[in-house]
PDB file of C-alpha atoms in Angstrom:
ATOM      1  CA  MET A   1     -50.792 -72.308  -3.383  1.00 51.00           C
ATOM      2  CA  SER A   2     -47.771 -70.053  -3.265  1.00 45.00           C
ATOM      3  CA  ALA A   3     -47.260 -67.298  -0.722  1.00 44.00           C
ATOM      4  CA  MET A   4     -47.430 -64.740  -3.568  1.00 42.00           C
ATOM      5  CA  SER A   5     -50.877 -66.016  -4.631  1.00 44.00           C
ATOM      6  CA  ILE A   6     -52.137 -65.826  -1.056  1.00 39.00           C
ATOM      7  CA  PHE A   7     -50.831 -62.261  -0.810  1.00 38.00           C
ATOM      8  CA  LYS A   8     -52.617 -61.256  -4.021  1.00 41.00           C
ATOM      9  CA  ILE A   9     -55.902 -62.686  -2.790  1.00 39.00           C
ATOM     10  CA  SER A  10     -55.630 -61.090   0.652  1.00 43.00           C
ATOM     11  CA  SER A  11     -54.606 -57.709  -0.772  1.00 46.00           C
ATOM     12  CA  THR A  12     -57.629 -57.494  -3.087  1.00 47.00           C
ATOM     13  CA  PHE A  13     -60.099 -58.656  -0.439  1.00 43.00           C
ATOM     14  CA  PRO A  14     -60.235 -55.338   1.511  1.00 49.00           C
ATOM     15  CA  SER A  15     -60.795 -53.365  -1.705  1.00 52.00           C
ATOM     16  CA  LYS A  16     -63.720 -55.654  -2.597  1.00 47.00           C
ATOM     17  CA  ILE A  17     -65.193 -55.012   0.830  1.00 46.00           C
ATOM     18  CA  ARG A  18     -64.774 -51.252   0.379  1.00 49.00           C
ATOM     19  CA  GLN A  19     -66.448 -51.350  -3.047  1.00 55.00           C
ATOM     20  CA  TYR A  20     -69.360 -53.328  -1.630  1.00 49.00           C
ATOM     21  CA  SER A  21     -69.613 -50.971   1.362  1.00 54.00           C
ATOM     22  CA  VAL A  22     -69.684 -47.917  -0.900  1.00 51.00           C
ATOM     23  CA  ARG A  23     -72.392 -49.426  -3.141  1.00 60.00           C
ATOM     24  CA  TRP A  24     -74.412 -50.457  -0.092  1.00 53.00           C
ATOM     25  CA  ALA A  25     -74.041 -46.982   1.421  1.00 54.00           C
ATOM     26  CA  HIS A  26     -75.224 -45.366  -1.827  1.00 57.00           C
ATOM     27  CA  GLN A  27     -78.234 -47.675  -2.010  1.00 60.00           C
ATOM     28  CA  LEU A  28     -79.063 -46.986   1.631  1.00 53.00           C
ATOM     29  CA  SER A  29     -78.685 -43.254   1.040  1.00 65.00           C
ATOM     30  CA  ARG A  30     -81.055 -43.345  -1.939  1.00 65.00           C
ATOM     31  CA  ALA A  31     -83.555 -45.413   0.029  1.00 58.00           C
ATOM     32  CA  SER A  32     -83.354 -43.055   3.019  1.00 70.00           C
ATOM     33  CA  TYR A  33     -83.791 -40.024   0.759  1.00 60.00           C
ATOM     34  CA  ALA A  34     -86.804 -41.587  -0.954  1.00 64.00           C
ATOM     35  CA  GLN A  35     -88.349 -42.469   2.410  1.00 67.00           C
ATOM     36  CA  THR A  36     -87.709 -38.950   3.665  1.00 65.00           C
ATOM     37  CA  LEU A  37     -89.561 -37.516   0.671  1.00 61.00           C
ATOM     38  CA  LEU A  38     -92.500 -39.836   1.301  1.00 68.00           C
ATOM     39  CA  ASN A  39     -92.633 -38.738   4.942  1.00 71.00           C
ATOM     40  CA  GLN A  40     -92.709 -35.041   4.076  1.00 74.00           C
ATOM     41  CA  PRO A  41     -96.076 -33.376   4.738  1.00 78.00           C
ATOM     42  CA  GLU A  42     -98.071 -32.271   1.718  1.00 85.00           C
ATOM     43  CA  THR A  43     -97.520 -28.650   0.728  1.00 88.00           C
ATOM     44  CA  LYS A  44    -100.737 -26.867  -0.198  1.00 91.00           C
ATOM     45  CA  VAL A  45    -100.518 -23.773  -2.391  1.00 93.00           C
ATOM     46  CA  THR A  46    -103.406 -21.328  -2.389  1.00 93.00           C
ATOM     47  CA  GLU A  47    -103.743 -18.000  -4.156  1.00 93.00           C
ATOM     48  CA  LEU A  48    -105.355 -14.946  -2.590  1.00 88.00           C
ATOM     49  CA  ASP A  49    -107.557 -12.500  -4.488  1.00 92.00           C
ATOM     50  CA  ASN A  50    -104.610 -10.132  -4.905  1.00 88.00           C
ATOM     51  CA  GLY A  51    -102.502 -12.839  -6.569  1.00 88.00           C
ATOM     52  CA  PHE A  52    -100.415 -13.509  -3.468  1.00 86.00           C
ATOM     53  CA  LYS A  53     -99.499 -17.202  -3.279  1.00 91.00           C
ATOM     54  CA  VAL A  54     -99.420 -18.950   0.087  1.00 91.00           C
ATOM     55  CA  ALA A  55     -97.695 -22.310   0.612  1.00 91.00           C
ATOM     56  CA  SER A  56     -98.607 -24.121   3.818  1.00 91.00           C
ATOM     57  CA  GLU A  57     -98.013 -27.539   5.323  1.00 88.00           C
ATOM     58  CA  TYR A  58     -98.948 -29.323   8.517  1.00 86.00           C
ATOM     59  CA  SER A  59     -96.344 -29.990  11.188  1.00 83.00           C
ATOM     60  CA  ASP A  60     -96.661 -31.647  14.580  1.00 83.00           C
ATOM     61  CA  SER A  61     -93.835 -29.455  15.881  1.00 85.00           C
ATOM     62  CA  PRO A  62     -94.636 -27.323  18.953  1.00 90.00           C
ATOM     63  CA  SER A  63     -93.434 -24.286  16.985  1.00 93.00           C
ATOM     64  CA  ALA A  64     -94.431 -22.770  13.642  1.00 94.00           C
ATOM     65  CA  THR A  65     -92.477 -21.068  10.887  1.00 94.00           C
ATOM     66  CA  VAL A  66     -93.974 -18.313   8.786  1.00 94.00           C
ATOM     67  CA  GLY A  67     -92.163 -16.264   6.188  1.00 94.00           C
ATOM     68  CA  LEU A  68     -92.160 -14.201   3.060  1.00 93.00           C
ATOM     69  CA  TRP A  69     -90.075 -15.115   0.013  1.00 93.00           C
ATOM     70  CA  ILE A  70     -89.777 -12.346  -2.575  1.00 92.00           C
ATOM     71  CA  ASP A  71     -88.496 -12.524  -6.157  1.00 91.00           C
ATOM     72  CA  ALA A  72     -85.911  -9.853  -5.414  1.00 90.00           C
ATOM     73  CA  GLY A  73     -82.505 -11.489  -5.661  1.00 89.00           C
ATOM     74  CA  SER A  74     -79.503 -10.234  -7.605  1.00 90.00           C
ATOM     75  CA  ARG A  75     -80.704 -11.873 -10.840  1.00 90.00           C
ATOM     76  CA  TYR A  76     -83.400  -9.187 -11.036  1.00 91.00           C
ATOM     77  CA  GLU A  77     -80.944  -6.311 -10.571  1.00 90.00           C
ATOM     78  CA  THR A  78     -79.121  -4.229 -13.145  1.00 90.00           C
ATOM     79  CA  PRO A  79     -75.363  -3.566 -12.977  1.00 87.00           C
ATOM     80  CA  ALA A  80     -76.214  -0.159 -11.475  1.00 89.00           C
ATOM     81  CA  THR A  81     -78.534  -1.553  -8.800  1.00 91.00           C
ATOM     82  CA  ASN A  82     -76.629  -4.734  -7.922  1.00 91.00           C
ATOM     83  CA  GLY A  83     -76.857  -5.070  -4.150  1.00 92.00           C
ATOM     84  CA  VAL A  84     -80.150  -3.232  -3.629  1.00 93.00           C
ATOM     85  CA  ALA A  85     -81.973  -6.389  -2.435  1.00 94.00           C
ATOM     86  CA  ASN A  86     -79.261  -7.044   0.134  1.00 93.00           C
ATOM     87  CA  PHE A  87     -79.400  -3.383   1.204  1.00 94.00           C
ATOM     88  CA  PHE A  88     -83.174  -3.574   1.690  1.00 94.00           C
ATOM     89  CA  GLU A  89     -82.811  -6.754   3.731  1.00 94.00           C
ATOM     90  CA  HIS A  90     -80.502  -4.872   6.094  1.00 93.00           C
ATOM     91  CA  MET A  91     -83.004  -1.998   6.391  1.00 94.00           C
ATOM     92  CA  ALA A  92     -86.227  -3.998   6.785  1.00 93.00           C
ATOM     93  CA  PHE A  93     -86.350  -4.044  10.592  1.00 94.00           C
ATOM     94  CA  LYS A  94     -84.851  -0.613  11.254  1.00 94.00           C
ATOM     95  CA  GLY A  95     -88.303   0.860  11.828  1.00 94.00           C
ATOM     96  CA  THR A  96     -91.556   1.413   9.944  1.00 95.00           C
ATOM     97  CA  ASN A  97     -94.154   4.152   9.657  1.00 93.00           C
ATOM     98  CA  ASN A  98     -96.046   2.381  12.462  1.00 95.00           C
ATOM     99  CA  ARG A  99     -93.303   0.935  14.653  1.00 96.00           C
ATOM    100  CA  THR A 100     -89.861   2.091  15.708  1.00 95.00           C
ATOM    101  CA  GLN A 101     -86.946  -0.326  15.579  1.00 95.00           C
ATOM    102  CA  LYS A 102     -87.272  -0.703  19.358  1.00 96.00           C
ATOM    103  CA  ASP A 103     -90.994  -1.470  19.025  1.00 97.00           C
ATOM    104  CA  LEU A 104     -90.260  -4.214  16.505  1.00 96.00           C
ATOM    105  CA  GLU A 105     -87.567  -5.721  18.705  1.00 96.00           C
ATOM    106  CA  ASN A 106     -89.792  -5.643  21.800  1.00 97.00           C
ATOM    107  CA  GLU A 107     -92.821  -7.167  20.073  1.00 97.00           C
ATOM    108  CA  VAL A 108     -90.740 -10.018  18.695  1.00 96.00           C
ATOM    109  CA  ALA A 109     -89.036 -10.609  22.056  1.00 96.00           C
ATOM    110  CA  ASN A 110     -92.310 -10.493  24.016  1.00 97.00           C
ATOM    111  CA  ILE A 111     -93.728 -13.461  22.116  1.00 96.00           C
ATOM    112  CA  GLY A 112     -90.426 -15.353  22.095  1.00 96.00           C
ATOM    113  CA  ALA A 113     -90.189 -15.364  18.310  1.00 96.00           C
ATOM    114  CA  GLN A 114     -87.017 -15.447  16.221  1.00 95.00           C
ATOM    115  CA  ILE A 115     -86.840 -13.529  12.951  1.00 95.00           C
ATOM    116  CA  HIS A 116     -84.278 -14.283  10.239  1.00 95.00           C
ATOM    117  CA  SER A 117     -83.590 -13.048   6.733  1.00 95.00           C
ATOM    118  CA  TYR A 118     -81.268 -13.662   3.801  1.00 94.00           C
ATOM    119  CA  THR A 119     -80.616 -12.498   0.250  1.00 93.00           C
ATOM    120  CA  ASP A 120     -79.814 -14.908  -2.559  1.00 91.00           C
ATOM    121  CA  ARG A 121     -79.483 -14.652  -6.321  1.00 90.00           C
ATOM    122  CA  GLU A 122     -83.127 -15.597  -6.814  1.00 91.00           C
ATOM    123  CA  GLU A 123     -84.872 -14.285  -3.735  1.00 93.00           C
ATOM    124  CA  THR A 124     -84.900 -12.254  -0.566  1.00 95.00           C
ATOM    125  CA  ALA A 125     -86.532 -13.978   2.396  1.00 95.00           C
ATOM    126  CA  PHE A 126     -87.849 -12.879   5.778  1.00 96.00           C
ATOM    127  CA  TYR A 127     -89.116 -15.621   8.081  1.00 95.00           C
ATOM    128  CA  ALA A 128     -89.829 -16.223  11.747  1.00 96.00           C
ATOM    129  CA  ARG A 129     -90.188 -19.128  14.145  1.00 96.00           C
ATOM    130  CA  CYS A 130     -92.859 -18.692  16.783  1.00 96.00           C
ATOM    131  CA  LEU A 131     -95.575 -20.456  18.755  1.00 96.00           C
ATOM    132  CA  PRO A 132     -98.602 -21.418  16.631  1.00 94.00           C
ATOM    133  CA  LYS A 133    -100.834 -19.075  18.624  1.00 95.00           C
ATOM    134  CA  ASP A 134     -98.652 -16.116  17.614  1.00 97.00           C
ATOM    135  CA  ILE A 135     -98.717 -16.659  13.842  1.00 94.00           C
ATOM    136  CA  ASN A 136    -101.144 -13.786  13.197  1.00 95.00           C
ATOM    137  CA  LYS A 137     -98.985 -11.440  15.250  1.00 97.00           C
ATOM    138  CA  VAL A 138     -95.842 -12.466  13.376  1.00 96.00           C
ATOM    139  CA  VAL A 139     -97.563 -12.052  10.005  1.00 95.00           C
ATOM    140  CA  ASP A 140     -98.571  -8.527  11.037  1.00 96.00           C
ATOM    141  CA  ILE A 141     -94.994  -7.693  12.079  1.00 97.00           C
ATOM    142  CA  LEU A 142     -93.490  -9.087   8.870  1.00 96.00           C
ATOM    143  CA  ALA A 143     -96.060  -7.323   6.696  1.00 95.00           C
ATOM    144  CA  ASP A 144     -95.412  -4.003   8.412  1.00 96.00           C
ATOM    145  CA  ALA A 145     -91.629  -4.383   8.241  1.00 95.00           C
ATOM    146  CA  ILE A 146     -91.684  -5.150   4.510  1.00 93.00           C
ATOM    147  CA  ASN A 147     -94.483  -2.868   3.282  1.00 93.00           C
ATOM    148  CA  ASN A 148     -93.885   0.152   5.497  1.00 95.00           C
ATOM    149  CA  THR A 149     -90.123   0.256   5.944  1.00 93.00           C
ATOM    150  CA  LYS A 150     -89.235   3.814   6.879  1.00 91.00           C
ATOM    151  CA  LEU A 151     -85.848   3.928   5.123  1.00 91.00           C
ATOM    152  CA  ASP A 152     -84.548   6.749   7.295  1.00 92.00           C
ATOM    153  CA  GLU A 153     -81.649   8.553   5.600  1.00 92.00           C
ATOM    154  CA  HIS A 154     -79.483   8.480   8.725  1.00 93.00           C
ATOM    155  CA  GLN A 155     -80.053   4.747   9.198  1.00 93.00           C
ATOM    156  CA  ILE A 156     -79.346   4.157   5.503  1.00 93.00           C
ATOM    157  CA  GLU A 157     -75.903   5.712   5.888  1.00 94.00           C
ATOM    158  CA  GLU A 158     -75.247   3.743   9.080  1.00 94.00           C
ATOM    159  CA  GLU A 159     -76.174   0.493   7.366  1.00 93.00           C
ATOM    160  CA  ARG A 160     -74.195   1.445   4.285  1.00 94.00           C
ATOM    161  CA  SER A 161     -71.071   1.566   6.462  1.00 95.00           C
ATOM    162  CA  VAL A 162     -71.853  -1.919   7.784  1.00 94.00           C
ATOM    163  CA  ILE A 163     -72.417  -3.306   4.282  1.00 93.00           C
ATOM    164  CA  LEU A 164     -69.287  -1.695   2.843  1.00 94.00           C
ATOM    165  CA  LYS A 165     -67.221  -3.149   5.673  1.00 93.00           C
ATOM    166  CA  LYS A 166     -68.607  -6.632   5.008  1.00 90.00           C
ATOM    167  CA  LEU A 167     -67.960  -6.280   1.274  1.00 89.00           C
ATOM    168  CA  SER A 168     -64.381  -5.198   1.924  1.00 89.00           C
ATOM    169  CA  GLU A 169     -63.847  -8.200   4.190  1.00 87.00           C
ATOM    170  CA  ALA A 170     -65.390 -10.488   1.560  1.00 84.00           C
ATOM    171  CA  GLU A 171     -62.963  -9.217  -1.084  1.00 83.00           C
ATOM    172  CA  SER A 172     -60.065 -10.400   1.079  1.00 85.00           C
ATOM    173  CA  ASP A 173     -61.612 -13.851   1.550  1.00 85.00           C
ATOM    174  CA  LEU A 174     -59.950 -15.964  -1.142  1.00 86.00           C
ATOM    175  CA  ARG A 175     -62.578 -18.687  -0.917  1.00 87.00           C
ATOM    176  CA  LEU A 176     -65.447 -16.263  -1.530  1.00 82.00           C
ATOM    177  CA  VAL A 177     -63.582 -14.449  -4.299  1.00 83.00           C
ATOM    178  CA  THR A 178     -62.770 -17.733  -6.053  1.00 87.00           C
ATOM    179  CA  PHE A 179     -66.384 -18.894  -5.811  1.00 83.00           C
ATOM    180  CA  ASP A 180     -67.663 -15.578  -7.214  1.00 82.00           C
ATOM    181  CA  TYR A 181     -65.287 -15.749 -10.175  1.00 82.00           C
ATOM    182  CA  LEU A 182     -66.277 -19.352 -10.851  1.00 84.00           C
ATOM    183  CA  HIS A 183     -69.930 -18.331 -10.759  1.00 80.00           C
ATOM    184  CA  LEU A 184     -69.224 -15.357 -13.015  1.00 82.00           C
ATOM    185  CA  THR A 185     -67.445 -17.605 -15.510  1.00 86.00           C
ATOM    186  CA  ALA A 186     -70.127 -20.295 -15.468  1.00 85.00           C
ATOM    187  CA  TYR A 187     -72.966 -17.816 -15.994  1.00 84.00           C
ATOM    188  CA  GLN A 188     -71.209 -15.153 -18.059  1.00 84.00           C
ATOM    189  CA  GLY A 189     -73.715 -13.105 -20.000  1.00 79.00           C
ATOM    190  CA  LEU A 190     -76.600 -14.372 -17.840  1.00 76.00           C
ATOM    191  CA  LEU A 191     -78.535 -12.838 -14.954  1.00 75.00           C
ATOM    192  CA  PHE A 192     -77.113 -15.343 -12.449  1.00 75.00           C
ATOM    193  CA  ARG A 193     -73.612 -13.937 -12.860  1.00 79.00           C
ATOM    194  CA  LYS A 194     -74.126 -11.078 -10.367  1.00 82.00           C
ATOM    195  CA  VAL A 195     -73.143 -11.530  -6.722  1.00 82.00           C
ATOM    196  CA  CYS A 196     -76.111 -11.509  -4.364  1.00 82.00           C
ATOM    197  CA  TRP A 197     -74.743  -8.971  -1.857  1.00 83.00           C
ATOM    198  CA  GLY A 198     -73.638  -6.380  -4.422  1.00 85.00           C
ATOM    199  CA  GLN A 199     -70.340  -4.663  -5.037  1.00 85.00           C
ATOM    200  CA  LEU A 200     -68.471  -1.858  -3.331  1.00 86.00           C
ATOM    201  CA  LYS A 201     -68.866   0.577  -6.218  1.00 88.00           C
ATOM    202  CA  THR A 202     -72.648   0.112  -6.467  1.00 89.00           C
ATOM    203  CA  SER A 203     -73.340  -0.069  -2.719  1.00 90.00           C
ATOM    204  CA  LYS A 204     -71.608   3.283  -2.288  1.00 90.00           C
ATOM    205  CA  LYS A 205     -74.066   4.916  -4.705  1.00 88.00           C
ATOM    206  CA  LEU A 206     -77.397   3.301  -3.817  1.00 87.00           C
ATOM    207  CA  GLN A 207     -79.943   5.870  -2.651  1.00 85.00           C
ATOM    208  CA  ARG A 208     -83.392   5.819  -1.043  1.00 80.00           C
ATOM    209  CA  LYS A 209     -84.979   6.513  -4.417  1.00 76.00           C
ATOM    210  CA  ILE A 210     -83.538   4.633  -7.391  1.00 60.00           C
TER     211      ILE A 210
END
C-alpha cells in the first residue's frame, strides 16, 4: 500500500469518528429528553366555579412555586395600547388598596419568599417561590397585588420614566433591534408582530384609564 493510500485512510478516519460521535450524541440527547419527560410529575388541571383554571403538580422539593399566568401579552394589544401589559407588570407591586408597597415588600420578606414577573407576547406572569406552608399567604399577596393594584398617578409617572429609559436603551441595542425586525417581518400582519414591552410613542401616552 502506498503512502498516499495510507494518508487517505488516516485522514478520513477522524471524520468518521466525528460523524459517529455526533449521531451518538443526538441519539443520547433524544433518549435523555424522552426520559426527562417520563420523569416529569403529572400536571392536574382543575377548574373553579368562576372559570378560573388551576394547574398543579407534585414536587418533592423543599420549596413550592405558585403563580398567575394571564392572557395579557402584546398579541392582545392594539397599536395604541401596545406596552400596556408591560406597564401593568411594572405597577403591580407598587401598592394596593389594602397594602402599601412597603407592606407588600415586608410580608414577602418575612416569609422568605421571592416574587418574580415577566411580560411576553402571549402572557403576563406573576409567580413566587416560597415554603409549602406559606402558599396560602403568597396566593393572598398575589391576588391582592393583581386585583387591587392602586395605580397611583405619581407612581405611574415614576414608572413611566423607568420604562421609557429601558425602551431607549433597547433601541440602541443592535441585537434586540435586529430580533424585533425579524419578528416583525416573520409575523407581518399578525398579532405576534408587536413587541412585548411596547414602544416609546405608545408608552408616553398610556394613562390610568384607557
